[in-house]
Amino acid sequence: QVQLVESGGGLVQAGVSLRLSCAASGRTFSAYHMAWFRQAPGKEREFVAAITWNYNTDYAESLKGRFTISRDNAKNTVYLQMNSLKPEDTAVYYCAATVDRRTTIMTMRRDYAYWGQGTQVTVSS
């Protein structure tokens, strides 16, 4: 069983940066395929970014250039750096994980076995 705990959300003004963290339990974090999804009010949960065990990354097309996903295996933590935030980035951000040694990015919710509780990000205009 893998437990994920997100942190770093909050209320910010448009244009600023925010970094989310997701701490994972387990001794095989380096083998986890990690991702961030988000869900805005009244909308479906959508893919944001993912990073494989060997540090391949990919992003939702609309977020490329503003968001960066990274991982620190020594700290069992994955990060999401979000720059130039916009009101439309307002959502609950969820961390997701699965143990998978594939090197291709997985972008579907069903690909991930473990989920955190989410952290709220609210961007005011």
Short mmCIF file of N, CA and C in Angstrom, two decimals, residues 26-121:
data_model
loop_
_atom_site.label_atom_id
_atom_site.label_comp_id
_atom_site.label_asym_id
_atom_site.label_seq_id
_atom_site.Cartn_x
_atom_site.Cartn_y
_atom_site.Cartn_z
N GLY A 26 6.65 4.08 1.45
CA GLY A 26 7.16 2.94 0.72
C GLY A 26 8.65 3.02 0.45
N ARG A 27 9.25 1.86 0.35
CA ARG A 27 10.70 1.80 0.16
C ARG A 27 11.11 1.67 -1.29
N THR A 28 10.11 1.64 -2.19
CA THR A 28 10.44 1.49 -3.60
C THR A 28 10.01 2.70 -4.40
N PHE A 29 10.07 3.86 -3.78
CA PHE A 29 9.62 5.08 -4.46
C PHE A 29 10.31 5.26 -5.79
N SER A 30 11.56 4.88 -5.89
CA SER A 30 12.31 5.09 -7.13
C SER A 30 11.69 4.32 -8.30
N ALA A 31 10.86 3.32 -8.00
CA ALA A 31 10.20 2.55 -9.05
C ALA A 31 8.81 3.07 -9.38
N TYR A 32 8.35 4.09 -8.66
CA TYR A 32 7.01 4.60 -8.88
C TYR A 32 6.94 5.51 -10.10
N HIS A 33 5.89 5.37 -10.83
CA HIS A 33 5.52 6.29 -11.89
C HIS A 33 4.58 7.29 -11.22
N MET A 34 4.95 8.57 -11.21
CA MET A 34 4.22 9.58 -10.46
C MET A 34 3.54 10.58 -11.38
N ALA A 35 2.45 11.13 -10.91
CA ALA A 35 1.73 12.10 -11.73
C ALA A 35 0.96 13.09 -10.88
N TRP A 36 0.60 14.16 -11.51
CA TRP A 36 -0.32 15.15 -10.94
C TRP A 36 -1.53 15.26 -11.85
N PHE A 37 -2.69 15.29 -11.23
CA PHE A 37 -3.95 15.57 -11.91
C PHE A 37 -4.59 16.74 -11.18
N ARG A 38 -5.60 17.32 -11.80
CA ARG A 38 -6.33 18.39 -11.13
C ARG A 38 -7.81 18.31 -11.50
N GLN A 39 -8.62 18.84 -10.60
CA GLN A 39 -10.06 18.84 -10.84
C GLN A 39 -10.64 20.18 -10.41
N ALA A 40 -11.15 20.90 -11.38
CA ALA A 40 -11.80 22.17 -11.12
C ALA A 40 -13.27 21.92 -10.81
N PRO A 41 -13.92 22.85 -10.14
CA PRO A 41 -15.34 22.68 -9.80
C PRO A 41 -16.19 22.42 -11.04
N GLY A 42 -16.97 21.36 -10.99
CA GLY A 42 -17.86 21.04 -12.09
C GLY A 42 -17.21 20.41 -13.29
N LYS A 43 -15.92 20.07 -13.17
CA LYS A 43 -15.21 19.50 -14.31
C LYS A 43 -14.63 18.14 -13.95
N GLU A 44 -14.26 17.41 -15.00
CA GLU A 44 -13.62 16.11 -14.81
C GLU A 44 -12.18 16.30 -14.32
N ARG A 45 -11.68 15.29 -13.63
CA ARG A 45 -10.28 15.31 -13.23
C ARG A 45 -9.43 15.15 -14.47
N GLU A 46 -8.42 16.00 -14.60
CA GLU A 46 -7.62 15.99 -15.82
C GLU A 46 -6.13 15.83 -15.51
N PHE A 47 -5.44 15.26 -16.46
CA PHE A 47 -4.00 15.04 -16.36
C PHE A 47 -3.27 16.38 -16.40
N VAL A 48 -2.27 16.50 -15.55
CA VAL A 48 -1.43 17.70 -15.52
C VAL A 48 -0.01 17.38 -15.97
N ALA A 49 0.62 16.42 -15.29
CA ALA A 49 2.01 16.08 -15.59
C ALA A 49 2.34 14.73 -14.99
N ALA A 50 3.38 14.11 -15.53
CA ALA A 50 3.83 12.83 -14.99
C ALA A 50 5.33 12.70 -15.16
N ILE A 51 5.91 11.84 -14.32
CA ILE A 51 7.34 11.56 -14.39
C ILE A 51 7.54 10.07 -14.14
N THR A 52 8.32 9.45 -14.99
CA THR A 52 8.56 8.02 -14.86
C THR A 52 9.69 7.76 -13.87
N TRP A 53 9.92 6.47 -13.63
CA TRP A 53 10.97 6.09 -12.70
C TRP A 53 12.34 6.56 -13.18
N ASN A 54 12.48 6.68 -14.52
CA ASN A 54 13.77 7.09 -15.07
C ASN A 54 13.74 8.55 -15.55
N TYR A 55 12.84 9.32 -14.94
CA TYR A 55 12.81 10.78 -15.09
C TYR A 55 12.30 11.29 -16.43
N ASN A 56 11.67 10.44 -17.23
CA ASN A 56 10.95 10.98 -18.38
C ASN A 56 9.77 11.79 -17.87
N THR A 57 9.48 12.90 -18.54
CA THR A 57 8.37 13.75 -18.11
C THR A 57 7.48 14.11 -19.29
N ASP A 58 6.26 14.44 -18.98
CA ASP A 58 5.35 14.97 -19.99
C ASP A 58 4.28 15.79 -19.29
N TYR A 59 3.62 16.64 -20.06
CA TYR A 59 2.66 17.58 -19.51
C TYR A 59 1.43 17.68 -20.39
N ALA A 60 0.35 18.13 -19.78
CA ALA A 60 -0.79 18.51 -20.59
C ALA A 60 -0.34 19.62 -21.53
N GLU A 61 -0.80 19.53 -22.75
CA GLU A 61 -0.33 20.46 -23.77
C GLU A 61 -0.47 21.92 -23.36
N SER A 62 -1.58 22.24 -22.74
CA SER A 62 -1.87 23.63 -22.39
C SER A 62 -1.00 24.15 -21.25
N LEU A 63 -0.29 23.24 -20.56
CA LEU A 63 0.51 23.63 -19.40
C LEU A 63 2.01 23.62 -19.68
N LYS A 64 2.38 23.14 -20.83
CA LYS A 64 3.82 23.08 -21.15
C LYS A 64 4.41 24.48 -21.13
N GLY A 65 5.56 24.57 -20.47
CA GLY A 65 6.24 25.85 -20.37
C GLY A 65 5.95 26.59 -19.08
N ARG A 66 4.86 26.26 -18.40
CA ARG A 66 4.54 26.91 -17.13
C ARG A 66 4.70 25.98 -15.93
N PHE A 67 4.42 24.70 -16.13
CA PHE A 67 4.49 23.73 -15.03
C PHE A 67 5.69 22.81 -15.23
N THR A 68 6.30 22.42 -14.12
CA THR A 68 7.42 21.50 -14.17
C THR A 68 7.27 20.46 -13.07
N ILE A 69 7.36 19.19 -13.45
CA ILE A 69 7.31 18.11 -12.49
C ILE A 69 8.73 17.60 -12.26
N SER A 70 9.01 17.25 -11.01
CA SER A 70 10.33 16.71 -10.68
C SER A 70 10.17 15.75 -9.51
N ARG A 71 11.22 14.99 -9.25
CA ARG A 71 11.17 14.05 -8.14
C ARG A 71 12.50 14.01 -7.42
N ASP A 72 12.43 13.71 -6.13
CA ASP A 72 13.61 13.54 -5.31
C ASP A 72 13.46 12.17 -4.65
N ASN A 73 14.14 11.18 -5.18
CA ASN A 73 13.99 9.82 -4.66
C ASN A 73 14.52 9.69 -3.24
N ALA A 74 15.51 10.51 -2.88
CA ALA A 74 16.05 10.45 -1.52
C ALA A 74 15.01 10.90 -0.50
N LYS A 75 14.07 11.74 -0.93
CA LYS A 75 13.04 12.25 -0.03
C LYS A 75 11.67 11.63 -0.29
N ASN A 76 11.61 10.67 -1.20
CA ASN A 76 10.32 10.05 -1.55
C ASN A 76 9.27 11.12 -1.90
N THR A 77 9.67 12.10 -2.65
CA THR A 77 8.80 13.24 -2.91
C THR A 77 8.81 13.61 -4.39
N VAL A 78 7.64 13.97 -4.87
CA VAL A 78 7.49 14.51 -6.21
C VAL A 78 6.96 15.93 -6.07
N TYR A 79 7.39 16.79 -6.97
CA TYR A 79 7.03 18.20 -6.90
C TYR A 79 6.33 18.64 -8.19
N LEU A 80 5.55 19.70 -8.05
CA LEU A 80 4.96 20.35 -9.22
C LEU A 80 5.20 21.85 -9.05
N GLN A 81 6.10 22.37 -9.85
CA GLN A 81 6.36 23.80 -9.86
C GLN A 81 5.42 24.45 -10.85
N MET A 82 4.65 25.42 -10.36
CA MET A 82 3.66 26.08 -11.20
C MET A 82 3.99 27.57 -11.26
N ASN A 83 4.26 28.04 -12.45
CA ASN A 83 4.63 29.45 -12.64
C ASN A 83 3.54 30.20 -13.39
N SER A 84 3.56 31.53 -13.24
CA SER A 84 2.61 32.39 -13.94
C SER A 84 1.19 31.87 -13.81
N LEU A 85 0.79 31.65 -12.58
CA LEU A 85 -0.53 31.05 -12.35
C LEU A 85 -1.66 31.93 -12.85
N LYS A 86 -2.70 31.26 -13.33
CA LYS A 86 -3.86 31.92 -13.88
C LYS A 86 -5.11 31.50 -13.11
N PRO A 87 -6.15 32.32 -13.13
CA PRO A 87 -7.39 31.90 -12.44
C PRO A 87 -7.90 30.54 -12.91
N GLU A 88 -7.69 30.21 -14.17
CA GLU A 88 -8.16 28.92 -14.68
C GLU A 88 -7.35 27.74 -14.15
N ASP A 89 -6.27 28.01 -13.43
CA ASP A 89 -5.52 26.93 -12.78
C ASP A 89 -6.15 26.54 -11.44
N THR A 90 -7.15 27.27 -11.03
CA THR A 90 -7.84 26.97 -9.77
C THR A 90 -8.45 25.57 -9.83
N ALA A 91 -8.07 24.74 -8.86
CA ALA A 91 -8.52 23.34 -8.84
C ALA A 91 -7.98 22.67 -7.59
N VAL A 92 -8.48 21.48 -7.34
CA VAL A 92 -7.85 20.59 -6.37
C VAL A 92 -6.82 19.78 -7.15
N TYR A 93 -5.60 19.78 -6.65
CA TYR A 93 -4.52 19.07 -7.31
C TYR A 93 -4.24 17.77 -6.57
N TYR A 94 -4.23 16.68 -7.33
CA TYR A 94 -4.04 15.35 -6.76
C TYR A 94 -2.74 14.73 -7.24
N CYS A 95 -2.08 14.09 -6.32
CA CYS A 95 -0.89 13.31 -6.63
C CYS A 95 -1.33 11.86 -6.86
N ALA A 96 -0.71 11.20 -7.82
CA ALA A 96 -1.05 9.82 -8.12
C ALA A 96 0.23 9.02 -8.35
N ALA A 97 0.15 7.73 -8.06
CA ALA A 97 1.32 6.88 -8.20
C ALA A 97 0.92 5.48 -8.63
N THR A 98 1.84 4.83 -9.28
CA THR A 98 1.69 3.42 -9.56
C THR A 98 3.09 2.84 -9.71
N VAL A 99 3.22 1.57 -9.40
CA VAL A 99 4.50 0.92 -9.56
C VAL A 99 4.55 0.38 -10.98
N ASP A 100 5.39 0.99 -11.78
CA ASP A 100 5.42 0.64 -13.20
C ASP A 100 6.78 1.00 -13.77
N ARG A 101 7.39 0.05 -14.44
CA ARG A 101 8.72 0.29 -14.98
C ARG A 101 8.70 0.71 -16.44
N ARG A 102 7.49 0.97 -16.96
CA ARG A 102 7.46 1.48 -18.33
C ARG A 102 8.09 2.86 -18.38
N THR A 103 8.62 3.19 -19.53
CA THR A 103 9.27 4.49 -19.69
C THR A 103 8.41 5.47 -20.46
N THR A 104 7.24 5.02 -20.88
CA THR A 104 6.32 5.92 -21.56
C THR A 104 5.38 6.54 -20.54
N ILE A 105 5.02 7.77 -20.76
CA ILE A 105 4.18 8.49 -19.82
C ILE A 105 2.75 7.98 -19.87
N MET A 106 2.17 7.82 -18.70
CA MET A 106 0.77 7.41 -18.60
C MET A 106 -0.06 8.61 -18.19
N THR A 107 -1.12 8.89 -18.91
CA THR A 107 -1.90 10.10 -18.68
C THR A 107 -3.34 9.84 -18.25
N MET A 108 -3.71 8.58 -18.11
CA MET A 108 -5.09 8.25 -17.79
C MET A 108 -5.25 7.99 -16.29
N ARG A 109 -6.38 8.38 -15.74
CA ARG A 109 -6.62 8.13 -14.31
C ARG A 109 -6.53 6.65 -13.99
N ARG A 110 -7.03 5.80 -14.88
CA ARG A 110 -7.06 4.37 -14.60
C ARG A 110 -5.67 3.76 -14.55
N ASP A 111 -4.67 4.48 -15.03
CA ASP A 111 -3.30 3.96 -15.00
C ASP A 111 -2.70 3.99 -13.60
N TYR A 112 -3.30 4.75 -12.70
CA TYR A 112 -2.70 4.98 -11.38
C TYR A 112 -3.48 4.28 -10.28
N ALA A 113 -2.73 3.57 -9.45
CA ALA A 113 -3.36 2.75 -8.42
C ALA A 113 -3.56 3.51 -7.11
N TYR A 114 -2.74 4.52 -6.88
CA TYR A 114 -2.76 5.19 -5.59
C TYR A 114 -2.95 6.70 -5.78
N TRP A 115 -3.73 7.27 -4.86
CA TRP A 115 -4.07 8.69 -4.96
C TRP A 115 -3.96 9.36 -3.59
N GLY A 116 -3.56 10.63 -3.63
CA GLY A 116 -3.60 11.43 -2.42
C GLY A 116 -4.96 12.06 -2.23
N GLN A 117 -5.10 12.81 -1.14
CA GLN A 117 -6.38 13.45 -0.82
C GLN A 117 -6.58 14.77 -1.57
N GLY A 118 -5.52 15.30 -2.12
CA GLY A 118 -5.63 16.53 -2.88
C GLY A 118 -5.29 17.76 -2.06
N THR A 119 -4.85 18.79 -2.76
CA THR A 119 -4.57 20.08 -2.14
C THR A 119 -5.19 21.17 -3.00
N GLN A 120 -5.86 22.11 -2.36
CA GLN A 120 -6.58 23.14 -3.09
C GLN A 120 -5.64 24.26 -3.52
N VAL A 121 -5.74 24.61 -4.78
CA VAL A 121 -5.03 25.79 -5.31
C VAL A 121 -6.09 26.75 -5.85
#
